Coordinates of C-alpha atoms and ligand atoms in Angstrom, one line a residue:
M1 CA -31.0 -75.1 -41.8
S2 CA -29.4 -76.9 -38.9
S3 CA -25.9 -76.4 -40.3
I4 CA -26.4 -72.7 -40.4
P5 CA -25.5 -71.1 -37.1
P6 CA -28.4 -69.2 -35.5
V7 CA -28.3 -65.5 -34.9
R8 CA -27.5 -65.0 -31.2
I9 CA -29.7 -62.4 -29.7
A10 CA -28.8 -61.2 -26.2
I11 CA -31.4 -59.2 -24.2
V12 CA -30.0 -57.6 -21.0
G13 CA -32.7 -57.2 -18.4
A14 CA -35.9 -59.2 -17.5
G15 CA -38.2 -56.2 -16.9
P16 CA -41.5 -55.9 -18.8
G17 CA -39.6 -54.7 -21.9
G18 CA -37.0 -57.5 -22.1
L19 CA -39.6 -60.2 -21.3
T20 CA -42.1 -59.0 -23.9
L21 CA -39.4 -58.8 -26.6
A22 CA -38.2 -62.3 -25.8
R23 CA -41.7 -63.7 -25.9
I24 CA -42.6 -62.2 -29.3
L25 CA -39.3 -63.3 -30.8
Q26 CA -39.9 -66.8 -29.6
L27 CA -43.3 -66.9 -31.2
S28 CA -41.7 -66.2 -34.6
D29 CA -39.9 -68.8 -36.7
I30 CA -36.6 -66.9 -37.0
H31 CA -33.4 -69.0 -36.8
A32 CA -32.1 -67.4 -33.7
T33 CA -31.3 -68.0 -30.0
V34 CA -32.9 -65.6 -27.6
D35 CA -31.4 -65.3 -24.2
I36 CA -32.1 -62.9 -21.4
Y37 CA -29.4 -62.0 -18.9
E38 CA -30.8 -60.6 -15.7
R39 CA -29.0 -59.2 -12.6
D40 CA -31.6 -60.5 -10.1
L41 CA -30.8 -63.9 -8.7
S42 CA -34.3 -65.2 -9.3
A43 CA -37.8 -64.2 -10.3
T44 CA -38.8 -63.7 -6.7
Y45 CA -35.5 -62.0 -5.6
R46 CA -37.0 -58.5 -5.5
Q47 CA -40.4 -57.0 -4.7
Q48 CA -41.9 -55.9 -8.0
G49 CA -43.9 -52.8 -7.1
G50 CA -47.4 -51.7 -7.5
S51 CA -50.2 -51.6 -10.0
L52 CA -49.9 -50.6 -13.7
D53 CA -52.5 -49.6 -16.2
L54 CA -51.9 -51.0 -19.7
H55 CA -52.9 -48.5 -22.5
P56 CA -54.8 -49.7 -25.6
E57 CA -52.3 -48.1 -28.0
S58 CA -49.1 -49.5 -26.4
G59 CA -49.1 -52.0 -23.5
Q60 CA -52.2 -53.8 -24.7
V61 CA -51.0 -53.8 -28.3
A62 CA -47.8 -55.5 -27.1
M63 CA -49.8 -58.1 -25.1
K64 CA -51.8 -58.9 -28.2
A65 CA -48.6 -59.3 -30.2
A66 CA -47.3 -61.6 -27.5
Q67 CA -50.6 -63.6 -27.7
L68 CA -51.1 -63.0 -24.0
F69 CA -54.0 -60.6 -24.1
D70 CA -56.5 -63.2 -22.9
E71 CA -54.2 -64.0 -20.0
F72 CA -53.9 -60.3 -19.2
R73 CA -57.7 -60.0 -19.2
K74 CA -58.0 -62.6 -16.5
Y75 CA -56.2 -60.3 -14.1
A76 CA -57.1 -56.9 -15.5
R77 CA -59.0 -54.7 -13.0
Y78 CA -61.3 -52.6 -15.2
E79 CA -62.8 -50.7 -12.3
G80 CA -59.2 -49.7 -11.3
E81 CA -59.4 -46.9 -13.9
G82 CA -61.4 -44.9 -11.5
M83 CA -59.7 -41.8 -10.2
R84 CA -60.2 -39.2 -7.4
I85 CA -58.3 -36.0 -6.9
L86 CA -58.4 -34.2 -3.6
D87 CA -56.6 -31.3 -2.0
K88 CA -55.0 -31.4 1.5
D89 CA -58.3 -30.3 3.1
A90 CA -60.0 -33.4 1.6
K91 CA -62.0 -31.4 -0.8
V92 CA -62.8 -33.5 -3.9
W93 CA -61.7 -31.8 -7.2
L94 CA -62.3 -34.7 -9.5
S95 CA -64.1 -38.1 -9.1
V96 CA -64.4 -40.5 -12.1
D97 CA -65.5 -44.1 -11.8
G98 CA -63.9 -46.8 -13.9
P99 CA -66.2 -49.2 -15.7
L100 CA -68.1 -51.2 -13.0
G101 CA -69.8 -54.6 -13.3
P102 CA -68.5 -57.7 -15.1
P103 CA -65.3 -57.4 -17.3
P104 CA -66.2 -56.1 -20.8
G105 CA -66.0 -58.5 -23.7
E106 CA -63.1 -58.5 -26.1
G107 CA -63.2 -55.4 -28.3
E108 CA -65.9 -53.7 -26.2
Y109 CA -63.6 -51.4 -24.3
G110 CA -60.6 -49.3 -25.1
G111 CA -59.7 -48.1 -21.7
R112 CA -56.7 -48.6 -19.4
P113 CA -57.4 -51.4 -17.0
E114 CA -55.0 -52.0 -14.1
I115 CA -52.9 -55.1 -13.4
D116 CA -50.4 -55.7 -10.6
R117 CA -46.8 -55.6 -11.8
T118 CA -46.2 -59.1 -10.3
Q119 CA -49.1 -60.6 -12.2
L120 CA -47.9 -59.0 -15.5
R121 CA -44.4 -60.3 -14.9
D122 CA -45.6 -63.8 -14.1
I123 CA -47.7 -63.9 -17.3
L124 CA -44.6 -62.9 -19.3
L125 CA -42.2 -65.2 -17.4
D126 CA -44.5 -68.3 -17.8
S127 CA -44.8 -67.6 -21.5
L128 CA -41.1 -68.0 -22.2
K129 CA -39.3 -71.2 -23.3
P130 CA -37.4 -72.9 -20.4
S131 CA -33.9 -71.6 -19.7
T132 CA -34.5 -68.4 -21.6
I133 CA -33.5 -66.3 -18.6
H134 CA -30.0 -66.5 -17.1
W135 CA -30.6 -65.2 -13.5
G136 CA -27.7 -63.7 -11.5
H137 CA -26.0 -62.2 -14.6
N138 CA -25.1 -58.6 -13.7
L139 CA -23.8 -57.1 -16.9
Q140 CA -20.5 -55.2 -16.5
S141 CA -19.6 -54.3 -20.1
V142 CA -20.4 -54.9 -23.8
I143 CA -17.4 -54.7 -26.1
P144 CA -17.5 -55.0 -29.9
V145 CA -15.3 -57.6 -31.4
V146 CA -14.8 -57.0 -35.1
T147 CA -13.4 -59.8 -37.3
E148 CA -13.2 -59.4 -41.1
G149 CA -15.6 -56.5 -41.0
V150 CA -18.2 -58.5 -39.0
N151 CA -19.3 -57.3 -35.6
E152 CA -19.9 -59.5 -32.6
Y153 CA -20.3 -58.4 -29.0
K154 CA -18.6 -59.7 -25.9
L155 CA -20.8 -59.3 -22.8
T156 CA -19.0 -59.7 -19.5
F157 CA -21.0 -60.3 -16.3
A158 CA -20.0 -59.8 -12.6
N159 CA -20.0 -63.6 -12.1
E160 CA -17.1 -63.7 -14.7
V161 CA -19.3 -65.4 -17.4
Q162 CA -18.6 -64.1 -20.9
V163 CA -21.0 -64.4 -23.8
I164 CA -20.7 -63.6 -27.5
A165 CA -23.8 -62.3 -29.3
D166 CA -24.6 -60.9 -32.8
V167 CA -27.4 -58.6 -31.6
V168 CA -27.6 -56.9 -28.1
I169 CA -30.6 -55.3 -26.7
G170 CA -30.3 -53.1 -23.6
A171 CA -33.5 -53.6 -21.7
D172 CA -31.7 -53.0 -18.4
G173 CA -33.6 -50.0 -17.1
A174 CA -32.7 -46.5 -16.0
W175 CA -29.1 -47.2 -15.1
S176 CA -28.4 -49.3 -18.2
R177 CA -24.9 -50.7 -18.6
V178 CA -25.6 -51.4 -22.3
R179 CA -26.3 -47.7 -22.8
T180 CA -22.9 -46.8 -21.5
A181 CA -21.4 -48.6 -24.6
I182 CA -23.2 -46.1 -26.8
I183 CA -23.7 -42.8 -25.0
P184 CA -22.5 -41.3 -21.7
D185 CA -25.8 -39.6 -20.8
K186 CA -27.8 -40.7 -17.7
P187 CA -31.2 -39.8 -16.2
V188 CA -31.2 -36.8 -13.9
Y189 CA -33.1 -36.1 -10.7
T190 CA -36.6 -34.7 -11.4
G191 CA -36.8 -32.7 -8.1
V192 CA -39.3 -35.1 -6.6
S193 CA -38.6 -38.0 -4.2
F194 CA -41.1 -40.7 -3.4
I195 CA -41.5 -42.7 -0.2
D196 CA -43.3 -45.9 -1.1
I197 CA -45.4 -47.6 1.6
T198 CA -47.9 -50.4 1.5
I199 CA -51.3 -50.9 3.3
R200 CA -52.4 -54.5 3.7
N201 CA -56.0 -55.2 4.7
P202 CA -56.9 -51.5 4.9
P203 CA -59.5 -50.3 7.4
S204 CA -62.8 -49.5 5.8
T205 CA -62.3 -45.7 6.1
V206 CA -59.0 -45.9 4.1
S207 CA -60.5 -48.4 1.7
D208 CA -63.5 -46.1 1.0
L209 CA -61.2 -43.1 0.7
V210 CA -59.0 -44.7 -2.0
G211 CA -61.9 -46.5 -3.8
P212 CA -61.3 -49.1 -6.5
G213 CA -58.7 -47.1 -8.5
L214 CA -56.3 -44.2 -7.9
L215 CA -56.5 -41.4 -5.3
G216 CA -54.3 -38.4 -5.8
I217 CA -54.0 -35.7 -3.2
F218 CA -52.0 -32.7 -4.4
A219 CA -50.8 -29.7 -2.4
G220 CA -47.7 -28.0 -3.7
S221 CA -44.5 -29.5 -2.6
R222 CA -46.3 -32.5 -1.0
S223 CA -48.5 -35.1 -2.6
I224 CA -49.9 -38.5 -1.8
I225 CA -50.8 -40.9 -4.5
A226 CA -52.6 -44.1 -3.4
Q227 CA -53.4 -46.9 -5.8
R228 CA -55.6 -50.0 -5.2
N229 CA -53.8 -53.2 -6.0
A230 CA -55.1 -56.8 -6.1
K231 CA -55.4 -58.9 -2.9
D232 CA -56.7 -56.0 -0.6
I233 CA -53.4 -54.1 -0.9
I234 CA -53.1 -50.3 -1.3
R235 CA -49.8 -48.9 -2.5
V236 CA -49.1 -45.3 -1.4
Y237 CA -46.5 -42.9 -2.7
A238 CA -45.7 -40.0 -0.4
A239 CA -44.2 -37.5 -2.9
L240 CA -41.9 -34.7 -1.7
R241 CA -40.6 -31.9 -4.0
E242 CA -37.2 -31.5 -2.4
S243 CA -33.5 -31.3 -3.2
P244 CA -31.7 -34.5 -4.3
D245 CA -30.1 -34.8 -0.8
Y246 CA -33.3 -34.5 1.2
L247 CA -33.9 -38.3 1.7
D248 CA -30.2 -38.9 2.3
E249 CA -30.1 -36.3 5.0
R250 CA -33.2 -37.7 6.7
P251 CA -32.7 -41.5 7.1
E252 CA -35.7 -41.5 9.5
L253 CA -37.9 -41.1 6.5
G254 CA -36.9 -44.5 5.4
Q255 CA -37.6 -46.0 8.8
S256 CA -40.7 -44.5 10.5
L257 CA -44.2 -43.8 9.4
S258 CA -44.5 -41.0 12.0
S259 CA -41.5 -39.2 10.3
I260 CA -43.3 -39.4 7.0
E261 CA -46.5 -38.2 8.5
A262 CA -44.6 -35.1 9.9
E263 CA -43.9 -34.1 6.3
F264 CA -47.6 -33.6 5.8
K265 CA -48.3 -31.0 8.5
G266 CA -51.7 -29.2 8.2
W267 CA -53.2 -32.0 6.1
H268 CA -56.7 -33.2 7.0
T269 CA -56.4 -36.0 9.5
S270 CA -58.5 -38.4 7.4
L271 CA -55.8 -38.2 4.7
L272 CA -53.0 -38.9 7.1
D273 CA -54.6 -42.4 7.7
L274 CA -53.1 -43.3 4.4
I275 CA -49.7 -43.2 6.1
R276 CA -50.8 -44.4 9.6
A277 CA -52.4 -47.5 8.2
A278 CA -49.3 -48.6 6.3
D279 CA -47.0 -51.5 7.2
Q280 CA -44.0 -50.1 9.1
N281 CA -41.7 -52.6 7.3
S282 CA -42.9 -51.5 3.8
I283 CA -41.1 -48.2 3.6
I284 CA -39.0 -47.7 0.4
P285 CA -37.6 -44.2 -0.2
R286 CA -36.6 -43.5 -3.9
K287 CA -35.6 -40.5 -5.9
I288 CA -37.4 -40.1 -9.1
Y289 CA -35.2 -39.7 -12.2
A290 CA -35.9 -38.9 -15.8
T291 CA -33.9 -38.9 -19.0
P292 CA -33.2 -35.3 -20.1
I293 CA -35.3 -33.9 -23.0
P294 CA -34.4 -33.9 -25.9
L295 CA -33.7 -37.6 -25.4
P296 CA -30.0 -38.4 -26.0
Y297 CA -30.8 -41.9 -27.5
P298 CA -30.4 -42.6 -30.4
P299 CA -27.0 -40.7 -30.5
S300 CA -27.7 -39.2 -33.9
N301 CA -30.0 -36.8 -31.9
K302 CA -27.0 -34.8 -30.7
A303 CA -24.7 -32.9 -32.9
G304 CA -21.2 -34.5 -33.0
S305 CA -22.5 -37.7 -31.4
E306 CA -22.7 -40.5 -33.9
R307 CA -22.8 -44.2 -33.2
Q308 CA -19.5 -46.0 -34.0
P309 CA -20.1 -48.5 -36.8
S310 CA -18.9 -51.3 -34.6
L311 CA -21.8 -50.7 -32.3
S312 CA -24.5 -51.0 -35.0
G313 CA -25.9 -54.3 -33.7
I314 CA -26.8 -52.8 -30.3
T315 CA -30.0 -51.0 -29.4
L316 CA -31.9 -50.0 -26.2
L317 CA -35.6 -50.1 -25.3
G318 CA -37.8 -49.0 -22.4
D319 CA -36.2 -47.1 -19.5
A320 CA -32.7 -47.8 -20.7
A321 CA -33.5 -45.4 -23.6
H322 CA -36.1 -43.1 -22.0
T323 CA -36.7 -43.1 -18.2
M324 CA -39.5 -40.8 -17.1
S325 CA -41.3 -39.9 -13.9
P326 CA -44.5 -42.0 -13.2
F327 CA -46.7 -38.9 -13.5
A328 CA -48.0 -39.9 -16.9
G329 CA -48.1 -43.7 -16.2
E330 CA -46.3 -44.4 -19.5
G331 CA -43.1 -46.2 -18.6
V332 CA -44.2 -49.8 -18.8
N333 CA -46.4 -49.1 -21.7
L334 CA -43.6 -47.6 -23.7
A335 CA -41.2 -50.4 -22.8
M336 CA -43.7 -53.0 -24.0
A337 CA -44.6 -51.0 -27.2
D338 CA -40.8 -50.7 -27.9
A339 CA -40.5 -54.4 -27.4
A340 CA -43.3 -55.2 -29.9
D341 CA -41.9 -52.8 -32.5
L342 CA -38.3 -54.1 -32.1
A343 CA -39.4 -57.7 -32.3
Q344 CA -41.1 -56.9 -35.6
S345 CA -37.9 -55.2 -36.9
I346 CA -35.7 -58.0 -35.9
V347 CA -38.0 -60.7 -37.4
G348 CA -38.1 -58.7 -40.7
A349 CA -34.3 -58.5 -40.8
L350 CA -33.9 -62.3 -40.2
Q351 CA -36.1 -63.4 -43.1
P352 CA -34.9 -65.1 -45.2
T353 CA -32.6 -66.8 -42.7
P354 CA -29.1 -65.3 -43.1
D355 CA -26.2 -67.8 -43.6
L356 CA -23.9 -66.8 -40.8
S357 CA -21.3 -69.4 -41.8
D358 CA -20.4 -67.2 -44.8
V359 CA -18.5 -63.9 -44.2
E360 CA -20.1 -62.1 -47.1
A361 CA -23.6 -63.1 -45.9
R362 CA -22.7 -62.0 -42.4
V363 CA -21.7 -58.6 -43.6
E364 CA -24.9 -58.3 -45.5
F365 CA -26.9 -59.4 -42.5
Q366 CA -25.1 -56.9 -40.4
Q367 CA -26.2 -54.1 -42.8
L368 CA -29.8 -55.4 -42.8
I369 CA -30.0 -55.7 -39.0
S370 CA -28.3 -52.3 -38.5
H371 CA -30.8 -50.7 -40.8
A372 CA -33.8 -52.4 -39.0
L373 CA -32.5 -51.3 -35.6
R374 CA -32.0 -47.7 -36.7
I375 CA -35.6 -47.5 -38.1
F376 CA -36.7 -48.9 -34.7
D377 CA -34.6 -46.3 -32.8
S378 CA -36.3 -43.5 -34.7
K379 CA -39.8 -44.8 -34.1
M380 CA -39.1 -45.4 -30.4
E381 CA -37.6 -41.9 -30.0
A382 CA -40.5 -40.2 -31.7
R383 CA -43.0 -41.9 -29.5
A384 CA -41.1 -41.6 -26.2
S385 CA -40.3 -37.9 -26.7
V386 CA -43.9 -37.0 -26.7
K387 CA -44.5 -39.0 -23.5
A388 CA -41.4 -37.7 -21.8
E389 CA -42.7 -34.1 -22.4
E390 CA -46.1 -35.2 -21.1
S391 CA -44.6 -36.8 -18.0
A392 CA -42.5 -33.7 -17.2
R393 CA -45.5 -31.4 -17.7
N394 CA -47.7 -33.6 -15.4
L395 CA -45.1 -33.6 -12.7
E396 CA -44.9 -29.8 -12.8
L397 CA -48.7 -29.4 -12.6
A398 CA -49.1 -32.1 -9.9
M399 CA -46.5 -30.6 -7.7
A400 CA -47.2 -26.9 -8.5
E401 CA -48.1 -24.3 -5.8
D402 CA -51.7 -24.1 -7.1
A403 CA -52.1 -27.9 -7.2
P404 CA -54.4 -29.6 -7.7
A405 CA -56.1 -26.9 -9.9
G406 CA -53.9 -27.0 -13.0
F407 CA -53.5 -30.7 -12.8
V408 CA -57.2 -31.3 -12.6
E409 CA -57.8 -29.1 -15.7
R410 CA -55.2 -31.1 -17.6
L411 CA -56.7 -34.5 -16.5
K412 CA -60.2 -33.3 -17.5
A413 CA -58.9 -32.2 -20.9
F414 CA -57.1 -35.5 -21.3
R415 CA -60.1 -37.6 -20.4
L416 CA -62.3 -35.6 -22.8
A417 CA -59.7 -36.0 -25.6
D418 CA -59.5 -39.7 -24.8
K419 CA -63.2 -40.3 -25.3
Ligands
FAD501 C1 -42.3 -45.4 -8.2 C2 -42.6 -45.8 -9.7 C3 -43.9 -46.0 -10.1 C4 -44.1 -46.3 -11.4 N1 -45.4 -46.4 -11.8 C5 -45.7 -46.7 -13.1 C6 -47.0 -46.8 -13.6 O1 -48.0 -46.7 -12.9 N2 -47.2 -47.1 -14.9 C7 -46.2 -47.2 -15.8 O2 -46.4 -47.5 -17.0 N3 -44.9 -47.1 -15.4 C8 -44.6 -46.8 -14.1 N4 -43.3 -46.7 -13.7 C9 -42.2 -46.8 -14.6 C10 -42.0 -48.3 -14.9 O3 -41.7 -49.0 -13.8 C11 -40.8 -48.4 -15.9 O4 -40.9 -47.5 -17.0 C12 -40.7 -49.9 -16.5 O5 -40.5 -50.8 -15.5 C13 -39.6 -50.0 -17.5 O6 -39.5 -51.3 -18.0 P1 -38.1 -51.8 -18.5 O7 -38.3 -53.2 -18.9 O8 -37.6 -50.9 -19.6 O9 -37.1 -51.6 -17.3 P2 -37.1 -52.2 -15.8 O10 -38.5 -52.5 -15.4 O11 -36.3 -51.2 -15.0 O12 -36.3 -53.6 -15.9 C14 -34.9 -53.6 -16.1 C15 -34.4 -54.9 -15.7 O13 -33.0 -55.0 -16.0 C16 -32.3 -55.5 -14.9 N5 -30.9 -55.0 -14.9 C17 -30.5 -53.7 -14.6 N6 -29.2 -53.6 -14.7 C18 -28.7 -54.8 -15.1 C19 -27.5 -55.3 -15.4 N7 -26.4 -54.6 -15.3 N8 -27.3 -56.6 -15.8 C20 -28.4 -57.4 -16.0 N9 -29.7 -57.0 -15.7 C21 -29.8 -55.7 -15.3 C22 -33.1 -55.1 -13.7 O14 -32.9 -55.9 -12.6 C23 -34.5 -55.2 -14.2 O15 -35.1 -56.5 -14.1 C24 -43.1 -46.4 -12.3 C25 -41.7 -46.2 -11.9 C26 -41.5 -45.9 -10.6 C27 -40.1 -45.7 -10.1

């Protein structure tokens, strides 16, 4: 075996999708090198964001495939599934508790416990073999290099490093560079912008208002979504239904809590404490983007848009293929489910071990891996399309003129269906 060159698998992006994929591939006995190329300079380079709920049919399945479910359960906040929905007068429209008491035993509970994004990321990072991640590698381009009918891919990074790979996975998020090698399409503005703020050590009034899980306050073009995180932190999204230029034209919204509060005129004063209690230095404005529906990846979805044969060894997963608004809480779950499915497809195509020292065997391997990747593409697209529609519908209901009425009806129907 040692004389046979390993299949070189390059994953671009160390988000939840890329990390999960690398972990599951490394658990297998395939004869391959698995490398992640990540733009960030280190694991702690960037703040990772708030709490996530992992769903039993996707995120949790992936954690099990990664043999990290027990680790996940150590941090999972089961009570975090609780949810309250209010209107701007502080009237309660929906109040549901998450499971309280000690964490349920394995197999006792199929709900959606919360975990902080940093904790999830640390679990995944710690599970990888040393030197798997190449930090500070900002991908600029992926170019196919075809020799004697065999495809290889040249990845070029901003630090001038170049790498050759046999299989390339774009796990590089909404603005994926890998995707640009295959399709020109990009996510589009959803009509909603978020201002992300953080409350540390909240006063008891705010703490009680938010409860152990999620608090959503919906009132037409303005919403506030507050989510309990670990370590006595509450993460708050102030959502504004506005034009794409709204935040750019109002830089003060990225600088002062009082400017953000002014966006919520007429709201019950107790609700405005969610803004007043935040850390002034925590403000992050962001526009919310989503991939248009029908999803443009895989390219066979669109008439006249076929993948070039030389690009057959490339695929995408997670946000790179299907960015969606957070209104269905599906993004991380889909990215991780994609990773688990893709790992299975790749492992299947690499057994028995292809002899990459032989041109004929390489061509055969190329056909096998291409077939496996296209089956994965279809499965990913089918799953993500449903969730992309759901996210778009939730956004419309949550930010509708009659909110929270329609959104609450939908949540109730969803929770009943989920039982
Ligand atoms: C405000 C907000 C709240 C959200 N809340 C939730 C939620 O509650 N639940 C949920 O499930 N989802 C949520 N999401 C969505 C979720 O964050 C994403 O769907 C998820 O992170 C996608 O994972 P990923 O691995 O595909 O991509 P990402 O997490 O985007 O990771 C991509 C990685 O690729 C790297 N990268 C990018 N470009 C390059 C390059 N050129 N070269 C090298 N590396 C590169 C990035 O640095 C990053 O590390 C939310 C999103 C937002 C914006």
